[in-house]
Structures are given as structure tokens and as C-alpha cells.
CSV table of C-alpha atoms in Angstrom, one decimal:
chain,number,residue,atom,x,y,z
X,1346,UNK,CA,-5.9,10.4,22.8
X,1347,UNK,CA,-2.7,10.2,23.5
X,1348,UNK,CA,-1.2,8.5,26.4
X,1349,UNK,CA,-4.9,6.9,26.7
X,1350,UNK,CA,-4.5,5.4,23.4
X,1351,UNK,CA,-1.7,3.7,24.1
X,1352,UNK,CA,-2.9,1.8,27.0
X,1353,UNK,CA,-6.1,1.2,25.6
X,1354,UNK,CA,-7.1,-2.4,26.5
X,1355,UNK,CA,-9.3,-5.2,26.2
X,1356,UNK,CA,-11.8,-4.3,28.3
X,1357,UNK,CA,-11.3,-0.5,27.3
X,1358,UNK,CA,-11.9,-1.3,23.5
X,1359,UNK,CA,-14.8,-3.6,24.8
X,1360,UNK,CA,-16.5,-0.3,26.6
X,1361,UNK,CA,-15.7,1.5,23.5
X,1362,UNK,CA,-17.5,-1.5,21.0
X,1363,UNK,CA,-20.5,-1.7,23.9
X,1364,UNK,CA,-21.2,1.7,24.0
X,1365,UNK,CA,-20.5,3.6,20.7
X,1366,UNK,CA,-20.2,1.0,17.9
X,1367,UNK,CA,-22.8,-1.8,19.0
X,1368,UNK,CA,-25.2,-0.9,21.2
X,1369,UNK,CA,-28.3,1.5,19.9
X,1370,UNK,CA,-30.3,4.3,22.5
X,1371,UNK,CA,-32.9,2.4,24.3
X,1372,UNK,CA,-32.2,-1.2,22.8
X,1373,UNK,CA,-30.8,-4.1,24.8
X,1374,UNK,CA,-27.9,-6.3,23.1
X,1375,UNK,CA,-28.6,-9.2,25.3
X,1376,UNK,CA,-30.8,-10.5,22.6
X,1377,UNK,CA,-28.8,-10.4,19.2
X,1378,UNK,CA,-31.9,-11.2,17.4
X,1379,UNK,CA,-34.4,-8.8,18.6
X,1380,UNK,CA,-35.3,-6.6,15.7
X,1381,UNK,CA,-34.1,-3.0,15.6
X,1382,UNK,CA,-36.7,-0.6,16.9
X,1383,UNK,CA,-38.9,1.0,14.7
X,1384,UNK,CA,-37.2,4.2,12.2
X,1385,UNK,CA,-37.8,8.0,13.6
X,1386,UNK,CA,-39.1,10.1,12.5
X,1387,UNK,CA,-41.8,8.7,10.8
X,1388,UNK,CA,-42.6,8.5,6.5
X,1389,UNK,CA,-42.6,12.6,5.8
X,1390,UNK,CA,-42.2,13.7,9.1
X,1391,UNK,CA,-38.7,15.2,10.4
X,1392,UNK,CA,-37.7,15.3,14.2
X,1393,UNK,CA,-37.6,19.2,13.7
X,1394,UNK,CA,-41.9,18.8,12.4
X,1395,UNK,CA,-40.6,20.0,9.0
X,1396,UNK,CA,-43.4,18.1,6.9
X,1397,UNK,CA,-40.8,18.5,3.6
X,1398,UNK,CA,-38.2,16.0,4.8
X,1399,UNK,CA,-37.5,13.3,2.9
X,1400,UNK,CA,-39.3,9.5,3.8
X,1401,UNK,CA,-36.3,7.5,4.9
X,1402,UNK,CA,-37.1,5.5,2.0
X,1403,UNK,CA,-35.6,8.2,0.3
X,1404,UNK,CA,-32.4,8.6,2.4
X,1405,UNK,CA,-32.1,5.1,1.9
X,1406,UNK,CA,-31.7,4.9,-1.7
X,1407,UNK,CA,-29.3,8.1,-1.3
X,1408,UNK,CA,-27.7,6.0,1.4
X,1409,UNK,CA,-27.1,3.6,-0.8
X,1410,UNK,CA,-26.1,5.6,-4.2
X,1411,UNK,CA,-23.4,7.4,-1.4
X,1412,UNK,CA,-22.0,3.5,-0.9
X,1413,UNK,CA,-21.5,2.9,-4.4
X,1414,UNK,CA,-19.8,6.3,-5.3
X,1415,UNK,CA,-17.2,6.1,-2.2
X,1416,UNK,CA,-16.6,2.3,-3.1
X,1417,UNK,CA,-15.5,3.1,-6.2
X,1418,UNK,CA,-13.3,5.7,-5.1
X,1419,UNK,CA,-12.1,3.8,-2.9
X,1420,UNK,CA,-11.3,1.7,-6.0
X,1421,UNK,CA,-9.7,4.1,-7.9
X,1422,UNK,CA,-8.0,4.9,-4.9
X,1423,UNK,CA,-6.1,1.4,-5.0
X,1424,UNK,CA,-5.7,1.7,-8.4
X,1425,UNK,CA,-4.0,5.1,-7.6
X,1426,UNK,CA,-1.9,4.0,-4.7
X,1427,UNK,CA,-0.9,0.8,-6.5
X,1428,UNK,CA,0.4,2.9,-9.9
X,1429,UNK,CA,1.8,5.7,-7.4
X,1430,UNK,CA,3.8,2.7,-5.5
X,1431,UNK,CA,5.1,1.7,-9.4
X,1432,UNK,CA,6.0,4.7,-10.2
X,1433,UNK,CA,8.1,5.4,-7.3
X,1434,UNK,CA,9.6,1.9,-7.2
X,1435,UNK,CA,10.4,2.3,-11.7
X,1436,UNK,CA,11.9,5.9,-11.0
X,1437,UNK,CA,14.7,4.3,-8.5
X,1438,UNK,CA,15.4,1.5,-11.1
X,1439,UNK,CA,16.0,4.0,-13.8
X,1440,UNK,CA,18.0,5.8,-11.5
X,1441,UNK,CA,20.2,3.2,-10.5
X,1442,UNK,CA,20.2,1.9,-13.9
X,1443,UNK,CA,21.8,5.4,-14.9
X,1444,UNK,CA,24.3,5.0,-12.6
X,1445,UNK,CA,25.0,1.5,-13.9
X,1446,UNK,CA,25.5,2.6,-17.4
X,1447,UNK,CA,27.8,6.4,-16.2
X,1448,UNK,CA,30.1,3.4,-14.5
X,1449,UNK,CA,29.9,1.2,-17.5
X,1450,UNK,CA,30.9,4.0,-19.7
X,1451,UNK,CA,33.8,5.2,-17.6
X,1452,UNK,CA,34.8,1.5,-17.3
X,1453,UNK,CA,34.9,0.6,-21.3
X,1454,UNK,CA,36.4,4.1,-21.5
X,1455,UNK,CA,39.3,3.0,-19.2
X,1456,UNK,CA,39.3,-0.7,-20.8
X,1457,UNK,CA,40.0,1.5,-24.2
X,1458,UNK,CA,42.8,3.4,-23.3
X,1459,UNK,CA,44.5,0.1,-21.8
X,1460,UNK,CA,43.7,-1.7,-25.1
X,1461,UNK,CA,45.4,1.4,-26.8
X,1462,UNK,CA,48.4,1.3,-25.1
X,1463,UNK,CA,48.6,-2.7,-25.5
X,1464,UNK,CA,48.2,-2.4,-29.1
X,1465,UNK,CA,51.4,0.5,-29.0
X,1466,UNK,CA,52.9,-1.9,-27.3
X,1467,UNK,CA,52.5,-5.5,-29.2
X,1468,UNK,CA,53.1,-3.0,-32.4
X,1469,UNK,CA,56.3,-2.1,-31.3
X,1470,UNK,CA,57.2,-6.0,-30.4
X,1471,UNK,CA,57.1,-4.7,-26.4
X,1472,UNK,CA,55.3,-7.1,-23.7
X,1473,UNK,CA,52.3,-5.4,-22.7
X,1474,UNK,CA,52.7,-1.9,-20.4
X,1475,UNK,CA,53.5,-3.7,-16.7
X,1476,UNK,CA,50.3,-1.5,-15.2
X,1477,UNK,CA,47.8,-3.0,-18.2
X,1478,UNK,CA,49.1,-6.8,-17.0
X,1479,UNK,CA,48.9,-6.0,-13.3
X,1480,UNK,CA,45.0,-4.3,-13.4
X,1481,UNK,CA,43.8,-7.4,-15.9
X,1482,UNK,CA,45.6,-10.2,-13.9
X,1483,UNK,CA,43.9,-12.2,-11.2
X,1484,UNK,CA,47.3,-13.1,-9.9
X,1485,UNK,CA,49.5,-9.9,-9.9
X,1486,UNK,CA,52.5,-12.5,-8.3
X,1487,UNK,CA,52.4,-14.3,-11.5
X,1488,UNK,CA,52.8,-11.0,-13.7
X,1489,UNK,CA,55.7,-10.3,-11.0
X,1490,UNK,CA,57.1,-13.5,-11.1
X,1491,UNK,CA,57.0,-13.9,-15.0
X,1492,UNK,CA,57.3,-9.9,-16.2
X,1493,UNK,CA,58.4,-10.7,-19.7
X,1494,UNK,CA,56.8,-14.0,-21.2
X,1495,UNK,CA,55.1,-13.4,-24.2
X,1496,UNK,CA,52.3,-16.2,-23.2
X,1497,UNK,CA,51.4,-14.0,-20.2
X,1498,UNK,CA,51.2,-10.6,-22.5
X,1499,UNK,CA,48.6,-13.0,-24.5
X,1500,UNK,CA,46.8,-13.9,-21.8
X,1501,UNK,CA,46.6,-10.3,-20.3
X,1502,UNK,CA,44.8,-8.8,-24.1
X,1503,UNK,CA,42.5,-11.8,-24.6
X,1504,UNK,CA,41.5,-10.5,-21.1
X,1505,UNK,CA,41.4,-7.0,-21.9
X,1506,UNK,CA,39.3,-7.9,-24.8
X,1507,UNK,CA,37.2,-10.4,-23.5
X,1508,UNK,CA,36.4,-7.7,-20.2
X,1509,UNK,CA,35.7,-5.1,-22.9
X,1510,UNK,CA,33.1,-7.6,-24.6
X,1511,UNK,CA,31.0,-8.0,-21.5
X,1512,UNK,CA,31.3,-4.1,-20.7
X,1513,UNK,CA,29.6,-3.7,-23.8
X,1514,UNK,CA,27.0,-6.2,-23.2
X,1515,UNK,CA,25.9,-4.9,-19.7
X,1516,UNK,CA,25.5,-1.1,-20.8
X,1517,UNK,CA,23.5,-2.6,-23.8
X,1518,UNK,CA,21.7,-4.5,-21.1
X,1519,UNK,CA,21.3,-1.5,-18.9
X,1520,UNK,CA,20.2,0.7,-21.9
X,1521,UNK,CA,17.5,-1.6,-22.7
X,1522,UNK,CA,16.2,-2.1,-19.4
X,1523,UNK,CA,16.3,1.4,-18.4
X,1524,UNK,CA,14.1,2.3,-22.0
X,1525,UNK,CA,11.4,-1.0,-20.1
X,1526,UNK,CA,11.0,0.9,-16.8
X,1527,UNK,CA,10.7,4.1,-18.6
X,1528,UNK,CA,7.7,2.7,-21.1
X,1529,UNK,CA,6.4,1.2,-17.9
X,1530,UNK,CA,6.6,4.9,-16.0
X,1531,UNK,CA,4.8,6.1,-18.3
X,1532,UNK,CA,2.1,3.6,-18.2
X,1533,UNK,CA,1.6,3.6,-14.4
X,1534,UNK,CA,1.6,7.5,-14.8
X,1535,UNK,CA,-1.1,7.4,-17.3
X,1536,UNK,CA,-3.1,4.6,-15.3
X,1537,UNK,CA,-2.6,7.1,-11.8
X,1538,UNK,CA,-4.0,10.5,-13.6
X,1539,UNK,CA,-7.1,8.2,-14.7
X,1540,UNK,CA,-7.6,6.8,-11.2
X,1541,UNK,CA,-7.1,10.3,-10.2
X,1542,UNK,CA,-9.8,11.7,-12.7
X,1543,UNK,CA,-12.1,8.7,-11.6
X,1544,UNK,CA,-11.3,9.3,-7.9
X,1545,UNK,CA,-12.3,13.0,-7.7
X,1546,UNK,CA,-15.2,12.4,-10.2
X,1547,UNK,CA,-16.9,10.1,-8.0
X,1548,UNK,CA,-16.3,12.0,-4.9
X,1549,UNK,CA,-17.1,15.3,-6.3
X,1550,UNK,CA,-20.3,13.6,-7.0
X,1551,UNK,CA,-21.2,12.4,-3.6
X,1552,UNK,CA,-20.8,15.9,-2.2
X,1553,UNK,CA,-23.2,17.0,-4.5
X,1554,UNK,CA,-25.5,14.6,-3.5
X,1555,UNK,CA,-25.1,15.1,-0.2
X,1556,UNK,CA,-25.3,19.1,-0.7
X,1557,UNK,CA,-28.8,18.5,-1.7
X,1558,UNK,CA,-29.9,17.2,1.4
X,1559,UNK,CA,-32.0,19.7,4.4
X,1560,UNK,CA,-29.4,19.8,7.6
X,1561,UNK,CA,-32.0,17.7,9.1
X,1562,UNK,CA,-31.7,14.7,6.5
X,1563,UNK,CA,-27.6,14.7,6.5
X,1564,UNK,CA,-28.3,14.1,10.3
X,1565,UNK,CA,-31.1,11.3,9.7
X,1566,UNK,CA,-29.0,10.3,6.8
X,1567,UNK,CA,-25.7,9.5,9.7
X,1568,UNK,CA,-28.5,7.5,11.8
X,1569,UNK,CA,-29.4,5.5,9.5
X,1570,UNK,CA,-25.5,4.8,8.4
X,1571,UNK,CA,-25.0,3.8,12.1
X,1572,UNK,CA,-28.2,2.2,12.4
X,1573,UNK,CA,-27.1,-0.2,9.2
X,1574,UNK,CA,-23.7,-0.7,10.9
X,1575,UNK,CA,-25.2,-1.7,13.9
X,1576,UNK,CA,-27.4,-4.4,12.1
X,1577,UNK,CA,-24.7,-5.8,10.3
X,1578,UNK,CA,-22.6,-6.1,13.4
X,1579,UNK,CA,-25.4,-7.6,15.6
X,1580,UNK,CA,-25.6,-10.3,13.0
X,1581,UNK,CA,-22.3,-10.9,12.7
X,1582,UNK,CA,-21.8,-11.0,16.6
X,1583,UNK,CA,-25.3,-13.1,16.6
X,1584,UNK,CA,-23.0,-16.1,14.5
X,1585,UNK,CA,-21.1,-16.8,18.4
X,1586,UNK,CA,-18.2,-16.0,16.3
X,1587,UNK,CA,-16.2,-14.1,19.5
X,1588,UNK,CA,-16.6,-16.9,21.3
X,1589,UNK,CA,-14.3,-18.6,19.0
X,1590,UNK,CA,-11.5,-15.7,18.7
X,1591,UNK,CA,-9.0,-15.3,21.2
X,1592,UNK,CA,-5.9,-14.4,19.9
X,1593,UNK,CA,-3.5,-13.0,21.6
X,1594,UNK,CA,-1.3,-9.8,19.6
X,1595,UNK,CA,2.1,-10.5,19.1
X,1596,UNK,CA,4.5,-7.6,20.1
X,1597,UNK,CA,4.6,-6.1,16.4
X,1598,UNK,CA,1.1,-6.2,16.6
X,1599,UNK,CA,0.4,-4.3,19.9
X,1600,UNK,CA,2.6,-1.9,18.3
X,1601,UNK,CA,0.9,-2.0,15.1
X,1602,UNK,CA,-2.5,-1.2,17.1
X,1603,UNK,CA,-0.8,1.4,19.1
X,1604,UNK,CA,0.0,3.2,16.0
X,1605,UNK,CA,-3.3,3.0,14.6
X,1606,UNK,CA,-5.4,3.9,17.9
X,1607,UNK,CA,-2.8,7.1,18.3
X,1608,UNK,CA,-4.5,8.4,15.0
X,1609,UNK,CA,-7.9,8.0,15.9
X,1610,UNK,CA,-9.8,11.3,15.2
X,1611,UNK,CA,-7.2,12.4,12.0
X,1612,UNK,CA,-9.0,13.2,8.8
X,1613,UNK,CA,-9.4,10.7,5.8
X,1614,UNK,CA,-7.8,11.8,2.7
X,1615,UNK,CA,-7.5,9.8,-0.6
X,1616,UNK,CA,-3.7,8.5,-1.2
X,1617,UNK,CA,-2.6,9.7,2.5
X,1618,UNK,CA,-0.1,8.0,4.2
X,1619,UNK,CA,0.1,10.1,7.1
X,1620,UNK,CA,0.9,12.3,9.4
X,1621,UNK,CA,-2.0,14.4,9.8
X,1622,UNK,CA,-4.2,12.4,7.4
X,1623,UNK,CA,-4.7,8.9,5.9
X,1624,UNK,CA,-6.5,6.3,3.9
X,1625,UNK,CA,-7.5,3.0,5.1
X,1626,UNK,CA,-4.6,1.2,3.4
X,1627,UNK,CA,-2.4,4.1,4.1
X,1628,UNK,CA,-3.2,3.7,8.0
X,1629,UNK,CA,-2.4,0.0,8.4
X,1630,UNK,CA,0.9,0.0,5.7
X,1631,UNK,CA,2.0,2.6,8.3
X,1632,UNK,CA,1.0,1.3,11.6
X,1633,UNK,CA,3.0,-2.0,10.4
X,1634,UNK,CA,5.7,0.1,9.0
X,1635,UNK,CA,5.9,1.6,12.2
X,1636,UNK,CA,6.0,-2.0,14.3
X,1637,UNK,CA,8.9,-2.9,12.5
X,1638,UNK,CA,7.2,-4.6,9.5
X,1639,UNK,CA,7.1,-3.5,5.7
X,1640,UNK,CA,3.4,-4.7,4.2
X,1641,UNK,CA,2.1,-3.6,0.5
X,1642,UNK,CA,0.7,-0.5,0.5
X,1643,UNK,CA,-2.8,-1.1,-1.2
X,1644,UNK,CA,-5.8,-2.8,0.5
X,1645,UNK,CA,-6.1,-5.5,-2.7
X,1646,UNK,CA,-2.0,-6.2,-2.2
X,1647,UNK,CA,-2.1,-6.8,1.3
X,1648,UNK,CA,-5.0,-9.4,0.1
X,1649,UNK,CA,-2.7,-11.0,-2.2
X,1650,UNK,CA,0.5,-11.1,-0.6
X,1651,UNK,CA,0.5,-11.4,3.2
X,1652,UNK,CA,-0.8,-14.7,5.0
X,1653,UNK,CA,-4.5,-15.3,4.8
X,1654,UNK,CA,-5.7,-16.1,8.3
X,1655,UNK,CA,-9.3,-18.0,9.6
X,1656,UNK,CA,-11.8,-15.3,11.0
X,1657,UNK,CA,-11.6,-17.3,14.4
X,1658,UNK,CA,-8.1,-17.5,14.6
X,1659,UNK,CA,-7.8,-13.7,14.0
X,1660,UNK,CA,-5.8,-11.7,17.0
X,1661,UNK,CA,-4.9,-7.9,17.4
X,1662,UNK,CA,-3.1,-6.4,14.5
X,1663,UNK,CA,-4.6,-8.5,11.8
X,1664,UNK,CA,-6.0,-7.0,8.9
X,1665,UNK,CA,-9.9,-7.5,8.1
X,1666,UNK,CA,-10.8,-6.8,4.2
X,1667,UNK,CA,-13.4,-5.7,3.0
X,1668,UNK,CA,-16.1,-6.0,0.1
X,1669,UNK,CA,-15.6,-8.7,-2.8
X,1670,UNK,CA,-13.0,-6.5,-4.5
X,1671,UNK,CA,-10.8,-5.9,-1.5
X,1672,UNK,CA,-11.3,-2.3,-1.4
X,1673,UNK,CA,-11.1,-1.4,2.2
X,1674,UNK,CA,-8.8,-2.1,4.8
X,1675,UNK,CA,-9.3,-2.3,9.0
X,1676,UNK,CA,-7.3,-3.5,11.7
X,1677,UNK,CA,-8.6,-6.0,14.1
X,1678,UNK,CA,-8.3,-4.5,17.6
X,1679,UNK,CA,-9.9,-7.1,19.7
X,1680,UNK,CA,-13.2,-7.9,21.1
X,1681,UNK,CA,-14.9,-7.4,17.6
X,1682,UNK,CA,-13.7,-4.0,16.7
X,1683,UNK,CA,-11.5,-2.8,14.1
X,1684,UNK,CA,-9.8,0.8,13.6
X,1685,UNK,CA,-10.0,2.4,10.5
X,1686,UNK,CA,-9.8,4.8,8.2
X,1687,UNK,CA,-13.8,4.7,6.5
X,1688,UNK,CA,-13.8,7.2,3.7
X,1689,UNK,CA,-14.1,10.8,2.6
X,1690,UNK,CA,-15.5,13.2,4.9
X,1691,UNK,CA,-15.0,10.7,8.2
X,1692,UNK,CA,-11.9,10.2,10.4
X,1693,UNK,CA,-9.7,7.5,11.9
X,1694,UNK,CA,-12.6,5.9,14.2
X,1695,UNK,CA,-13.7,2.4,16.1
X,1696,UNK,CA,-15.8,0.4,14.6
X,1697,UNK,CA,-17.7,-2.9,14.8
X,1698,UNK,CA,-15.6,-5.7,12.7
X,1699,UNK,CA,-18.7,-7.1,11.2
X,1700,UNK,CA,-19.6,-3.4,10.2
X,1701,UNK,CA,-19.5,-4.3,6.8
X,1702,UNK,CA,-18.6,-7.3,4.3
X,1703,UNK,CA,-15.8,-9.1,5.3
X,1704,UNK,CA,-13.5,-11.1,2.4
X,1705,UNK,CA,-11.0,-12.3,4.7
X,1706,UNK,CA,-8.3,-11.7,7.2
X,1707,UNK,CA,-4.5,-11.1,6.7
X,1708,UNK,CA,-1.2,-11.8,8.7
X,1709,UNK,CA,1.2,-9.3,8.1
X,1710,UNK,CA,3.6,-10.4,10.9
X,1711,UNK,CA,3.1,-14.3,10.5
């Protein structure tokens, strides 16, 4: 999708909402509140006439046990992302705090051997070495001007002294704050192998579930998904609510959206960031970091830090999220869809905005 992508409009992402994400075969979305048409095949019965298929009662339920396992992975996930983005950020403070403490050291070292040769000096009743006065002096003139007063040589090793003090201090200071972010590394390590754990554990889990299901039921099982999505965003489009929103994206956001639509089809994969694969979170942090805008690169932190927006006054490139927790991320595309990455075993895709719970919408260029 390529060069289409990118000039993928209103009307174009309407066409795309109309036809794939909202509408249902056979059903008319004139009347918002007409009920969905009766579930096929009926109680026992597959489309295929194998009698052994589960009731969709039964695909319900597993339905619904398959949304509670990839929700909390897509919990752990955050946790995951958020510990991995600690991590990353405490390694480069320890870094530079090494490199704070290798100056420091060859500073006092240097503050030392000028101390030394003051001390030789003041023992042999000399003024201090001209090249000690000249580095501690903040006016070299005067130590030109004044070479051999004693009050000057005073001055110059209550400097040296004093400068030796707060080298001290600071590689104290950096050695204590480096031992912090390493305690803390180790933390956010421990706390990103356990999301880890937790992440494959629940997702190993709904494969297994979904291993157990006939070919036929995986396939009812995805109708039912869409059919559920389709309710939820019939309701939410049956509130008049688009009649309310029309936003306009700013140009970080139409490139934000660009981004995002250009990796429509592109697996889902737990702590991606891109290229070839992503996670929800991962998709949008890019998509902005690729507009020109730096966002926090977990679903829950883009909740708490950027601008929270009204629903109405939402425009392209906003962030919709998801679920009491904030545990999923989309980005508003117009005409009530969103792009997103949904969850294991799915891709970058269009979807309805009201597709699923919202919590709220974010700014990230406001």
C-alpha cells in the first residue's frame, strides 16, 4: 500500500470504514439500531454440516477467555516496554556518569600534582610555580601584572585547595549516583524478565486454546470477533458522535497518519518498534517519532503524559486508548476509524474507533 497509502483520504478511509469495518453482509447501516441479524450457523450445526462443531455459545466463552489472555499480555507488554525504556534510559546515565568520574579523576589527579609543586614551592619560601597561578587564576593579567606578591600566591593555593575540595565532592557525588541507577538497572531488569515470563505465558496459552479449535470454529470464532466489533461500533456511531468531530490534522499529524497507514498489513509482535513488525504503542511512538515528535513509548505513558483531548474535538493523528488500564493504543484516522496494531497473531489493520472501550483521547502534537 504504498503510494496509495499515502494519499489515502477522507472519503477513501470512509469507503474503507463503510465497507470493511462497519458494515455487515446483507445488513443495512442506515438504521444504527436495527439488531444484528440472527448468528449462522445455528446451535451445533457448522456451515460445513459437521454436526460436532461447537454452539457459538461455546466460541463465545472462548471468545471471551482469548480477550482476557491477550489483555493481559498486552499488559505485561507495557510493563515490558516501560522497564525496557528504563533500562535503556539508566544504562546511558551510568555511562555518562563513568565518564564524569574518568574526568574527575584525571582532574584531582592534575589538581594534586599542582598542589605538589606549590607545597615545593611555599617550602622552599618561592611564590607559587607561575604555570600553577596562571591555570587557578580567573584573571591571568593580574598574575602578570603582580608575579611576585605573596597575597596573590595565597590566593592561588586556597584556590587550588578549595577546587580540589569540590573535585572530591562531585566524584563522591558521581559514585553514588552511578551505584542508584545501577540498583535501579537491576530492578527494571528483574521487573522486564517477569513481564517477559508473564507475556509469553499468557500468549502461549491462547494458542493453545485456539489449537483446540476444528478449522471451521477458528473461522466462526473471526466472525464472531468482527461481528462483536461491529456492534460496539454501531453503538458508538448510533451516540451522533461524528457529527460532532471534525478536526482537521495538523501537518505532524498527517504525517503521523501517513506513517501509520504505510504499515498497514506488517505483523504484530510483542515489544516491536518497527520495521517489519510492531506493537500498538510501538506503532504510534514511531509514527510520531517519525512526524517530527518524540511521545512516551508505552500505551499507559502516553495516557499520562501527553494532552488529554474531548472525544469530539478529536482530529487525525490523535491517540484513542483503550480499556480501563490503558492497555492499547490506536490512532484516530478520521471518519471514525483508527489504525492499529490489535494483538498477536493480527496485523497493522483499519478499524472502527468505537471497536472497543475507549478511556480517552491524547494530543501528542498539542
Amino acid at each position: 500500500m504504498g503510494t496509495g497509502k499515502r494519499v489515502l483520504g477522507t472519503a477513501a478511509v470512509a469507503l474503507v470504514c463503510a465497507v470493511t469495518v462497519l458494515g455487515t453482509p446483507g445488513a443495512a447501516l442506515a438504521d444504527p439500531g436495527r439488531p444484528a441479524p440472527a448468528p449462522t450457523p445455528s446451535r451445533g450445526t457448522a456451515a460445513s454440516g459437521d454436526p460436532a462443531m461447537r454452539p457459538d455459545e461455546d466460541l463465545e466463552a472462548v471468545r471471551a477467555e482469548l480477550d482476557t489472555l491477550y489483555h493481559d499480555a498486552a499488559v505485561a507488554t507495557d510493563a515490558y516496554n516501560a522497564a525496557q525504556e528504563k533500562t535503556e534510559k539508566q544504562s546511558a546515565q551510568i555511562v555518562r556518569l563513568a565518564q564524569e568520574i574518568v574526568e574527575g579523576r584525571e582532574k584531582l589527579a592534575e589538581l594534586k600534582d599542582h598542589a605538589g609543586a606549590a607545597a615545593r614551592a611555599q617550602y622552599r619560601g618561592e611564590a607559587l610555580p607561575p604555570e600553577v597561578r596562571l591555570w587557578l587564576s580567573d584573571n591571568p593579567q593580574e598574575f602578570l601584572d603582580d608575579v611576585g606578591t605573596v597575597r596573590q600566591g595565597q590566593r592561588a593555593t586556597e584556590g587550588l585547595l578549595a577546587e580540589m575540595t569540590r573535585t572530591q565532592q562531585d566524584l563522591e557525588q558521581y559514585a553514588h549516583d552511578a551505584s542508584d541507577r545501577w540498583t535501579e538497572l537491576e530492578a527494571n531488569r528483574k521487573a522486564k524478565a517477569e513481564a517477559k515470563k508473564k507475556i509469553e505465558k499468557q500468549i502461549a496459552a491462547a494458542k493453545k486454546l485456539e489449537s483446540r479449535l476444528k478449522k471451521q470454529e477458528r473461522e466462526r470464532l473471526r466472525q464472531l470477533e468482527r461481528a462483536a466489533a461491529r456492534r460496539a461500533q454501531t453503538a458508538w456511531l448510533g451516540t451522533g458522535i461524528l457529527e460532532e468531530i471534525r478536526g482537521k490534522a495538523s501537518s505532524q499529524g498527517a504525517k503521523a497518519v501517513t506513517f501509520a497507514t504505510d504499515q498497514i498489513g506488517k505483523p504484530y509482535v510483542w515489544g516491536a518498534v518497527g520495521p517489519a513488525s510492531y506493537d500498538c504503542s510501538g506503532l504510534t511512538s514511531k509514527a510520531w517519532a517519525a512526524a517530527g515528535r518524540g511521545i512516551p513509548r508505552t500505551s499507559q505513558e502516553q495516557w499520562r503524559q501527553l494532552r488529554h483531548i474531548d472525544v469530539k474535538d478529536m482530529r487525525p493523528g490523535d491517540l484513542i486508548i483503550y480499556f480501563h488500564d490503558a492497555s492499547h493504543v490506536a490512532m484516530y484516522l478520521g471518519d471514525g476509524a483508527i489504525v492499529h496494531a490489535p494483538r498477536p497473531g493480527r496485523t497493522v489493520t483499519i478499524a472502527g474507533a468505537g471497536s472497543m472501550p475507549i478511556l480517552g483521547v491524547v494530543r501528542p502534537d498539542a
